[in-house]
Coordinates of C-alpha atoms and ligand atoms in Angstrom, one line a residue:
M233 CA 2.3 10.9 19.5
R234 CA 5.4 12.0 17.5
S235 CA 5.7 15.3 15.7
L236 CA 8.2 16.2 13.0
N237 CA 9.3 19.8 12.3
L238 CA 9.8 20.6 8.6
Y239 CA 11.6 23.8 7.6
G240 CA 10.4 24.3 4.1
G241 CA 10.6 26.7 1.1
E242 CA 13.9 25.4 -0.2
P243 CA 14.4 23.2 -3.3
L244 CA 15.4 19.6 -2.8
H245 CA 18.6 18.1 -4.1
G246 CA 19.6 14.5 -3.3
E247 CA 19.5 10.8 -4.0
L248 CA 17.6 8.1 -2.3
T249 CA 17.2 4.3 -2.5
V250 CA 13.6 3.4 -2.4
Q251 CA 12.4 0.9 0.3
G252 CA 10.7 -2.5 -0.4
S253 CA 7.0 -2.4 -1.0
K254 CA 4.7 -2.4 2.0
N255 CA 1.7 -3.6 0.1
S256 CA 3.7 -6.5 -1.5
V257 CA 5.4 -7.7 1.6
L258 CA 2.3 -7.9 3.8
P259 CA 0.4 -10.5 1.7
I260 CA 3.8 -12.3 1.1
L261 CA 4.3 -12.5 4.8
A262 CA 0.8 -14.0 5.1
A263 CA 1.7 -16.5 2.3
T264 CA 4.7 -17.8 4.3
L265 CA 2.1 -19.6 6.5
L266 CA 1.3 -21.9 3.5
S267 CA 4.8 -23.4 3.5
R268 CA 6.1 -26.2 5.7
E269 CA 9.6 -24.9 5.6
P270 CA 11.3 -21.5 6.4
C271 CA 11.0 -18.7 3.8
E272 CA 13.5 -15.9 3.4
I273 CA 12.0 -12.5 2.4
H274 CA 14.6 -9.9 1.3
N275 CA 14.0 -6.1 0.9
C276 CA 11.5 -6.4 3.7
P277 CA 10.9 -2.8 4.9
D278 CA 11.1 -2.0 8.6
L279 CA 7.6 -0.6 9.2
L280 CA 5.0 -0.6 11.9
D281 CA 2.6 -2.6 9.7
V282 CA 5.4 -5.2 8.9
R283 CA 6.0 -5.5 12.7
A284 CA 2.3 -6.1 13.1
A285 CA 2.4 -8.9 10.5
F286 CA 5.3 -10.5 12.4
E287 CA 3.2 -10.4 15.6
I288 CA 0.3 -12.1 13.9
L289 CA 2.6 -14.8 12.5
E290 CA 4.2 -15.4 15.9
N291 CA 0.7 -15.5 17.5
L292 CA -0.2 -18.3 15.0
G293 CA 2.9 -20.3 16.1
C294 CA 5.5 -19.3 13.5
T295 CA 9.0 -18.0 14.4
V296 CA 10.2 -14.8 12.8
Q297 CA 13.8 -13.5 12.6
Y298 CA 14.4 -10.0 11.2
D299 CA 17.5 -7.9 10.8
G300 CA 15.8 -4.8 9.4
E301 CA 16.2 -6.1 5.8
T302 CA 15.6 -9.8 5.6
A303 CA 12.8 -11.6 7.4
V304 CA 13.1 -15.4 7.9
V305 CA 9.7 -16.9 8.8
D306 CA 9.6 -20.5 10.0
P307 CA 5.9 -21.6 9.8
T308 CA 6.7 -25.3 10.6
A309 CA 5.1 -25.2 14.0
A310 CA 2.1 -23.0 13.2
S311 CA -1.0 -24.5 14.7
R312 CA -3.4 -21.7 15.7
S313 CA -6.1 -20.4 13.3
V314 CA -7.5 -17.5 15.4
I315 CA -6.3 -13.9 15.3
P316 CA -7.2 -11.9 18.4
D317 CA -9.2 -8.7 17.8
E318 CA -6.4 -6.5 19.1
L319 CA -4.0 -7.8 16.4
M320 CA -6.7 -7.6 13.7
R321 CA -7.3 -4.0 14.5
K322 CA -3.6 -3.0 14.1
M323 CA -3.8 -2.9 10.3
R324 CA -6.0 -3.6 7.3
S325 CA -3.7 -6.3 5.9
S326 CA -4.5 -8.6 8.9
V327 CA -7.4 -9.7 6.6
M328 CA -4.9 -11.4 4.3
F329 CA -4.3 -14.0 6.9
L330 CA -7.9 -15.2 6.3
G331 CA -7.0 -16.8 3.0
A332 CA -3.6 -18.0 4.3
M333 CA -5.1 -19.7 7.4
L334 CA -7.8 -21.3 5.3
G335 CA -5.2 -22.6 2.9
R336 CA -3.0 -24.0 5.7
F337 CA -5.6 -25.2 8.3
G338 CA -8.9 -25.3 6.4
R339 CA -10.4 -23.0 9.1
A340 CA -9.9 -19.5 10.4
C341 CA -11.4 -17.1 12.9
I342 CA -10.9 -13.3 12.6
S343 CA -12.7 -10.1 13.5
Y344 CA -13.0 -7.0 11.2
P345 CA -9.6 -5.5 10.3
G346 CA -8.4 -2.1 11.2
G347 CA -6.1 0.2 9.1
C348 CA -6.5 3.7 7.7
E349 CA -10.0 5.1 8.0
L350 CA -10.5 5.9 4.3
G351 CA -14.2 5.0 4.3
A352 CA -16.3 2.0 5.3
R353 CA -13.9 -0.6 3.8
P354 CA -16.1 -3.6 4.0
I355 CA -14.8 -7.1 3.3
D356 CA -18.0 -8.5 1.5
I357 CA -16.1 -9.1 -1.8
H358 CA -13.5 -11.2 0.1
L359 CA -16.2 -13.2 1.9
S360 CA -18.4 -13.9 -1.1
A361 CA -15.4 -15.0 -3.2
L362 CA -14.3 -17.4 -0.4
S363 CA -17.8 -18.8 0.0
R364 CA -17.9 -19.5 -3.8
L365 CA -14.8 -21.7 -3.1
G366 CA -16.6 -23.7 -0.5
V367 CA -15.8 -21.7 2.7
E368 CA -18.7 -21.7 5.2
L369 CA -18.9 -18.4 7.0
R370 CA -20.6 -17.6 10.4
E371 CA -20.6 -14.3 12.1
D372 CA -20.6 -14.6 15.9
G373 CA -20.4 -11.5 18.2
G374 CA -18.1 -9.6 15.8
D375 CA -16.0 -12.7 15.0
I376 CA -16.1 -14.2 11.5
R377 CA -15.7 -18.0 11.8
C378 CA -14.7 -19.7 8.5
L379 CA -14.5 -23.4 7.7
L380 CA -13.5 -24.9 4.4
R381 CA -15.7 -28.0 4.3
R382 CA -15.2 -29.0 0.7
Y383 CA -13.0 -27.0 -1.7
L384 CA -14.8 -26.2 -4.9
P385 CA -12.2 -25.1 -7.5
Q386 CA -14.1 -23.2 -10.2
T387 CA -14.5 -19.8 -11.8
V388 CA -14.8 -16.9 -9.4
T389 CA -15.7 -13.4 -10.6
L390 CA -15.1 -10.3 -8.5
M391 CA -17.7 -7.5 -9.0
F392 CA -14.9 -5.0 -8.2
P393 CA -11.2 -5.6 -8.6
S394 CA -10.4 -5.5 -4.9
V395 CA -6.7 -5.8 -4.1
G396 CA -7.3 -7.6 -0.8
A397 CA -10.0 -9.9 -2.1
T398 CA -7.8 -10.9 -5.1
E399 CA -4.9 -11.7 -2.7
N400 CA -7.2 -13.8 -0.3
V401 CA -8.4 -15.9 -3.2
M402 CA -4.8 -16.5 -4.5
L403 CA -3.7 -17.4 -1.0
L404 CA -6.4 -20.0 -0.4
C405 CA -6.3 -21.5 -3.9
A406 CA -2.4 -21.7 -4.0
A407 CA -2.4 -24.2 -1.2
I408 CA -5.1 -26.7 -2.3
P409 CA -4.9 -29.0 -5.4
G410 CA -7.3 -28.0 -8.2
E411 CA -7.6 -25.2 -10.7
T412 CA -9.5 -21.9 -10.2
L413 CA -10.0 -19.0 -12.6
L414 CA -10.3 -15.6 -11.0
I415 CA -12.1 -13.2 -13.3
H416 CA -11.8 -9.4 -13.0
P417 CA -9.1 -9.5 -10.3
A418 CA -7.0 -6.5 -9.2
R419 CA -4.1 -5.9 -11.5
E420 CA -1.7 -4.0 -9.3
P421 CA 2.1 -4.9 -9.4
E422 CA 1.7 -6.2 -5.8
I423 CA -0.6 -8.9 -7.2
V424 CA 2.1 -9.9 -9.7
D425 CA 4.6 -10.0 -6.8
L426 CA 2.4 -12.3 -4.8
Q427 CA 2.0 -14.6 -7.8
N428 CA 5.7 -14.7 -8.2
F429 CA 6.3 -15.5 -4.6
L430 CA 3.6 -18.3 -4.5
N431 CA 5.1 -19.8 -7.7
C432 CA 8.5 -19.8 -5.9
M433 CA 6.9 -21.8 -3.2
G434 CA 5.7 -24.4 -5.8
A435 CA 2.2 -23.1 -6.8
E436 CA 1.3 -22.6 -10.5
I437 CA -0.3 -19.3 -11.0
R438 CA -0.5 -17.4 -14.4
G439 CA -2.1 -14.2 -15.5
A440 CA -1.6 -11.8 -12.6
G441 CA -1.6 -8.3 -13.9
S442 CA -4.3 -9.3 -16.5
D443 CA -8.1 -9.7 -16.4
C444 CA -7.9 -13.3 -15.5
I445 CA -5.7 -15.3 -13.1
R446 CA -5.4 -19.1 -13.3
I447 CA -4.4 -20.7 -10.0
R448 CA -3.3 -24.3 -9.8
G449 CA -2.7 -25.1 -6.1
S450 CA -0.4 -27.5 -4.5
A451 CA -0.6 -29.2 -1.1
Q452 CA 3.2 -29.3 -1.0
L453 CA 4.3 -25.6 -0.9
H454 CA 7.9 -25.4 0.1
G455 CA 10.2 -22.7 1.5
C456 CA 12.0 -20.2 -0.8
S457 CA 14.1 -17.1 -0.9
Y458 CA 12.4 -14.0 -2.4
T459 CA 13.1 -10.3 -2.9
V460 CA 10.1 -8.0 -2.7
I461 CA 9.6 -5.3 -5.4
P462 CA 10.3 -1.6 -4.7
D463 CA 7.6 0.5 -3.1
R464 CA 5.9 2.5 -5.9
I465 CA 3.9 4.6 -3.5
A466 CA 7.1 5.5 -1.5
A467 CA 8.8 6.4 -4.8
A468 CA 5.8 8.5 -5.8
T469 CA 6.0 10.3 -2.5
Y470 CA 9.6 11.4 -3.0
A471 CA 9.0 12.3 -6.6
C472 CA 6.0 14.5 -5.6
A473 CA 8.2 16.1 -2.9
A474 CA 10.6 17.2 -5.6
V475 CA 7.8 18.5 -7.8
A476 CA 6.4 20.5 -4.9
C477 CA 9.7 22.0 -3.7
G478 CA 11.5 22.3 -7.0
G479 CA 15.1 21.0 -7.4
E480 CA 16.5 17.7 -8.6
V481 CA 16.0 14.3 -7.0
L482 CA 17.3 10.9 -8.1
L483 CA 15.5 7.8 -6.9
H484 CA 17.4 4.5 -7.0
K485 CA 16.0 0.9 -7.0
T486 CA 12.6 1.9 -8.4
E487 CA 10.5 0.3 -11.1
P488 CA 9.4 3.1 -13.5
G489 CA 7.0 0.7 -15.2
H490 CA 4.9 0.6 -12.0
L491 CA 4.6 4.4 -12.0
L492 CA 3.4 4.9 -15.5
M493 CA 0.3 7.0 -14.7
L494 CA 2.1 9.3 -12.2
L495 CA 5.1 9.9 -14.5
A496 CA 2.8 10.6 -17.5
V497 CA 0.8 13.1 -15.4
L498 CA 3.9 14.8 -14.2
R499 CA 5.2 15.1 -17.7
D500 CA 1.9 16.7 -18.8
M501 CA 2.5 19.2 -16.0
G502 CA 5.8 20.2 -17.5
V503 CA 8.0 18.3 -15.0
D504 CA 11.2 17.0 -16.4
V505 CA 11.1 13.2 -15.7
K506 CA 14.0 10.9 -16.7
E507 CA 13.8 7.2 -16.4
D508 CA 16.5 4.6 -16.5
E509 CA 16.2 0.8 -15.9
D510 CA 15.7 1.2 -12.1
Q511 CA 16.1 4.9 -11.6
I512 CA 13.8 7.9 -11.8
R513 CA 15.1 11.5 -11.9
I514 CA 12.8 14.4 -11.3
I515 CA 13.7 18.0 -12.1
S516 CA 11.2 20.7 -11.3
D517 CA 10.9 24.5 -10.8
G518 CA 8.4 24.0 -7.9
R519 CA 5.4 25.4 -9.9
P520 CA 4.0 22.6 -12.2
D521 CA 1.4 23.4 -14.9
A522 CA -2.2 22.5 -14.3
V523 CA -3.9 19.6 -16.0
P524 CA -7.7 19.6 -16.1
L525 CA -8.5 16.3 -14.2
V526 CA -6.8 13.6 -12.1
K527 CA -9.2 10.7 -11.6
T528 CA -8.4 7.8 -9.3
L529 CA -9.1 4.3 -10.7
P530 CA -8.0 0.7 -10.1
Y531 CA -4.5 -0.1 -11.6
P532 CA -3.4 0.7 -14.3
G533 CA -5.4 3.9 -13.7
F534 CA -4.2 6.7 -11.4
P535 CA -3.7 5.1 -7.9
T536 CA -5.9 6.4 -5.0
D537 CA -2.8 6.1 -2.8
M538 CA -1.0 8.8 -4.9
Q539 CA -4.0 11.2 -4.9
P540 CA -3.0 13.0 -1.7
L541 CA 0.7 13.0 -2.7
L542 CA 0.0 14.6 -6.1
M543 CA -2.4 17.1 -4.6
A544 CA 0.3 18.3 -2.2
A545 CA 2.7 18.6 -5.2
V546 CA 0.3 20.9 -7.1
L547 CA -0.8 23.3 -4.4
K548 CA 1.4 25.9 -6.1
A549 CA 0.5 24.9 -9.6
R550 CA 0.0 27.4 -12.4
G551 CA -3.8 27.0 -12.7
S552 CA -6.6 24.8 -11.4
I553 CA -6.8 21.0 -11.1
V554 CA -9.8 18.8 -10.2
F555 CA -9.1 15.6 -8.3
N556 CA -11.9 13.1 -8.6
E557 CA -11.6 10.3 -6.0
T558 CA -13.5 7.1 -7.0
I559 CA -12.1 4.4 -4.8
F560 CA -12.4 5.6 -1.2
E561 CA -15.2 7.9 0.0
N562 CA -13.2 9.5 2.8
R563 CA -9.8 10.3 1.3
F564 CA -9.7 14.1 1.4
K565 CA -8.8 14.5 5.1
H566 CA -5.5 16.2 4.2
V567 CA -7.4 19.0 2.5
G568 CA -8.4 20.8 5.7
E569 CA -4.8 20.7 6.8
F570 CA -3.6 22.1 3.5
L571 CA -5.9 25.1 4.0
R572 CA -4.0 25.9 7.2
M573 CA -0.9 26.4 5.1
G574 CA -2.6 28.9 2.8
A575 CA -3.6 26.5 0.0
D576 CA -6.8 27.1 -2.0
V577 CA -8.7 23.8 -2.2
R578 CA -12.5 23.3 -2.3
I579 CA -14.2 20.0 -1.8
E580 CA -17.4 19.2 -3.8
G581 CA -18.6 15.7 -3.1
M582 CA -15.9 13.3 -4.4
N583 CA -14.0 16.2 -6.2
A584 CA -11.4 18.4 -4.7
I585 CA -10.6 21.5 -6.8
V586 CA -7.1 22.9 -6.3
N587 CA -6.5 26.5 -7.4
G588 CA -2.7 26.9 -7.4
V589 CA -1.4 29.7 -5.1
R590 CA 2.0 31.5 -5.3
R591 CA 3.1 30.7 -1.7
L592 CA 2.3 28.4 1.1
H593 CA 3.3 29.1 4.7
G594 CA 4.2 26.7 7.6
A595 CA 1.5 25.7 10.1
K596 CA 0.7 23.2 12.8
V597 CA -0.9 20.2 11.0
Q598 CA -2.1 16.8 11.9
A599 CA -1.8 13.5 9.9
A600 CA -5.0 11.5 10.0
D601 CA -3.9 8.6 7.7
L602 CA -0.8 7.2 6.1
R603 CA -0.7 8.8 2.6
G604 CA -2.6 12.0 3.7
G605 CA 0.2 12.3 6.4
A606 CA 2.9 11.9 3.8
A607 CA 1.1 14.5 1.7
L608 CA 1.3 17.0 4.6
A609 CA 5.0 16.4 4.8
I610 CA 5.4 17.3 1.1
A611 CA 3.2 20.4 1.6
G612 CA 5.2 21.4 4.7
L613 CA 8.5 21.1 2.7
S614 CA 7.1 23.4 0.0
A615 CA 5.7 25.9 2.5
E616 CA 7.9 28.8 3.7
G617 CA 8.9 28.6 7.4
K618 CA 8.3 25.9 10.0
T619 CA 5.6 23.2 9.8
T620 CA 4.9 21.0 12.8
L621 CA 3.4 17.7 11.6
G622 CA 1.7 15.7 14.3
G623 CA 0.4 12.1 14.1
V624 CA 3.7 10.9 12.4
E625 CA 2.9 7.3 13.6
H626 CA 0.4 7.1 10.8
I627 CA 3.3 7.8 8.3
E628 CA 5.6 5.3 10.0
R629 CA 3.1 2.5 9.2
G630 CA 4.3 2.8 5.6
Y631 CA 7.6 4.7 5.3
V632 CA 10.9 3.5 6.6
A633 CA 12.7 6.3 8.6
I634 CA 10.8 9.2 6.8
D635 CA 13.0 11.8 8.6
K636 CA 16.3 10.3 7.2
A637 CA 14.8 9.8 3.7
L638 CA 13.7 13.4 3.5
T639 CA 17.1 14.5 4.8
E640 CA 18.9 12.5 2.1
L641 CA 16.9 14.5 -0.4
G642 CA 18.2 17.8 1.1
A643 CA 15.2 18.6 3.3
K644 CA 15.6 20.2 6.7
V645 CA 13.6 18.2 9.2
A646 CA 13.9 17.5 13.0
W647 CA 11.8 15.7 15.5
E648 CA 9.9 18.0 17.9
P649 CA 11.6 17.6 21.3
Ligands
EPZ82 C1 -5.2 -2.0 -0.9 O1 -6.2 -1.9 0.1 C2 -4.0 -1.2 -0.4 N1 -3.6 -1.8 0.9 C3 -4.4 0.2 -0.1 O2 -3.2 0.9 0.3 C4 -4.9 0.8 -1.4 O3 -5.3 2.1 -1.2 C5 -6.0 0.0 -2.0 O4 -5.6 -1.4 -2.1 C6 -6.5 0.5 -3.4 O5 -5.5 0.5 -4.3 C7 -2.8 -2.9 0.8 O6 -2.4 -3.4 -0.2 C8 -2.3 -3.4 2.1 P1 -9.4 -2.8 -2.1 P2 -7.5 -2.9 0.0 O7 -9.9 -4.0 -1.5 O8 -7.1 -4.2 -0.4 C9 -14.0 -1.5 -1.7 C10 -1.9 2.4 1.5 O9 -2.0 3.6 1.7 N2 -14.2 -2.9 -1.2 O10 -8.9 -2.8 -3.5 O11 -8.2 -2.7 1.3 C11 -13.3 -0.7 -0.7 O12 -14.1 -0.2 0.4 C12 -3.2 1.5 1.5 O13 -0.8 1.8 1.4 C13 -15.5 -3.4 -0.9 O14 -16.5 -2.6 -1.1 O15 -8.3 -2.1 -1.1 C14 -12.7 0.4 -1.5 O16 -13.7 1.4 -1.8 C15 -4.4 2.3 2.0 N3 -15.6 -4.6 -0.4 C16 -12.4 -0.4 -2.8 O17 -13.2 -1.5 -2.8 C17 -14.6 -5.4 -0.2 O18 -14.8 -6.6 0.2 C18 -10.9 -0.8 -3.0 O19 -10.5 -1.6 -1.9 C19 -13.3 -5.0 -0.5 C20 -13.1 -3.7 -1.0

């Protein structure tokens, strides 16, 4: 267990280059399995979840070389189609390998994936979409055994635009000749990135980012060299830190178009937001104005991943804000820790009502999940005195060198000896 000390209460001033996207690179790493040649993935962030994906690839028989920036995956010798339970439990994205293994081998055996405990997180939408495509599923003592007897290219409709289910369908269909229409898919930028990567490998996919994706698969997917998009949630984290602490922060290598909702809400709160082609500048006095409601929704709505981050940024707002969480039923675990710092937040069902306070004070707090942990770091930096943040390994699943990144923004942080 690692703990980080944050010495808060000072404005932030600094510049930072944003890391590559975790939620893009994980399905892209799974997709490399579909190729018969090596693939080069640039802007691949050095994260615990990325290391877990490498372990799964190696376990399936691929070789992986990684220098902290570029991963070269050679899937030529991949031969296994089973992921052991201990690897499945390491992260939620292990489930992406289901579509990839079915595309490559026509069979797969997995158990239920791990990851942040944000609620029940079932995989029923993944499994029903795959079975519509001709995959036979059998549950056996906690294992899910899948066999693609006869691929049935057709129209598949998702009842909810699940990110993971959309990616699993794309991964399977990209590797098999035939045309499938995916209706009501997730529209996140990471879905567009996966489309672009699969097209680089020789698939023909159109429509990612819209309400319908058309996938024309190919049995001859080849190697390619690809650069992953910037991480919009990491960018949002550092932007929210600047809002919470006040000061001026410049983020390089970002994609402002992927952060439309957050930037619009920040502007409504009176924060000075300047965008350039691949830069975002945030200027704040540390006490944003209240807005009535922030409601999480599938993209392009306000992202659930940014809910804890924005909540941390408005603990000292002028007025009250209601956060309505509609995606995950257990995503307010950070609230109890905010209270230790003197915040005024009340939970009523799926709403958290924040009444802005003038001051926060440092406290000992514990991260329980990735974005909730990052939110505690933001709150700690805007609180006066020392905050000791435990459970940093949750944060390290999704943020590259969080201590160095915060230091570049002018924060005072140090590892607890
Ligand atoms: C992705 O998770 C992201 N993870 C999550 O980011 C993100 O919070 C989430 O999408 C929503 O935007 C990755 O991309 C690796 P979903 P995923 O399937 O694919 C329900 C982070 O912090 N559902 O869109 O697991 C589910 O329970 C992580 O970086 C079903 O009911 O999300 C949830 O309520 C955390 N059945 C909702 O849909 C299913 O079969 C959204 O889940 C699948 C999902």
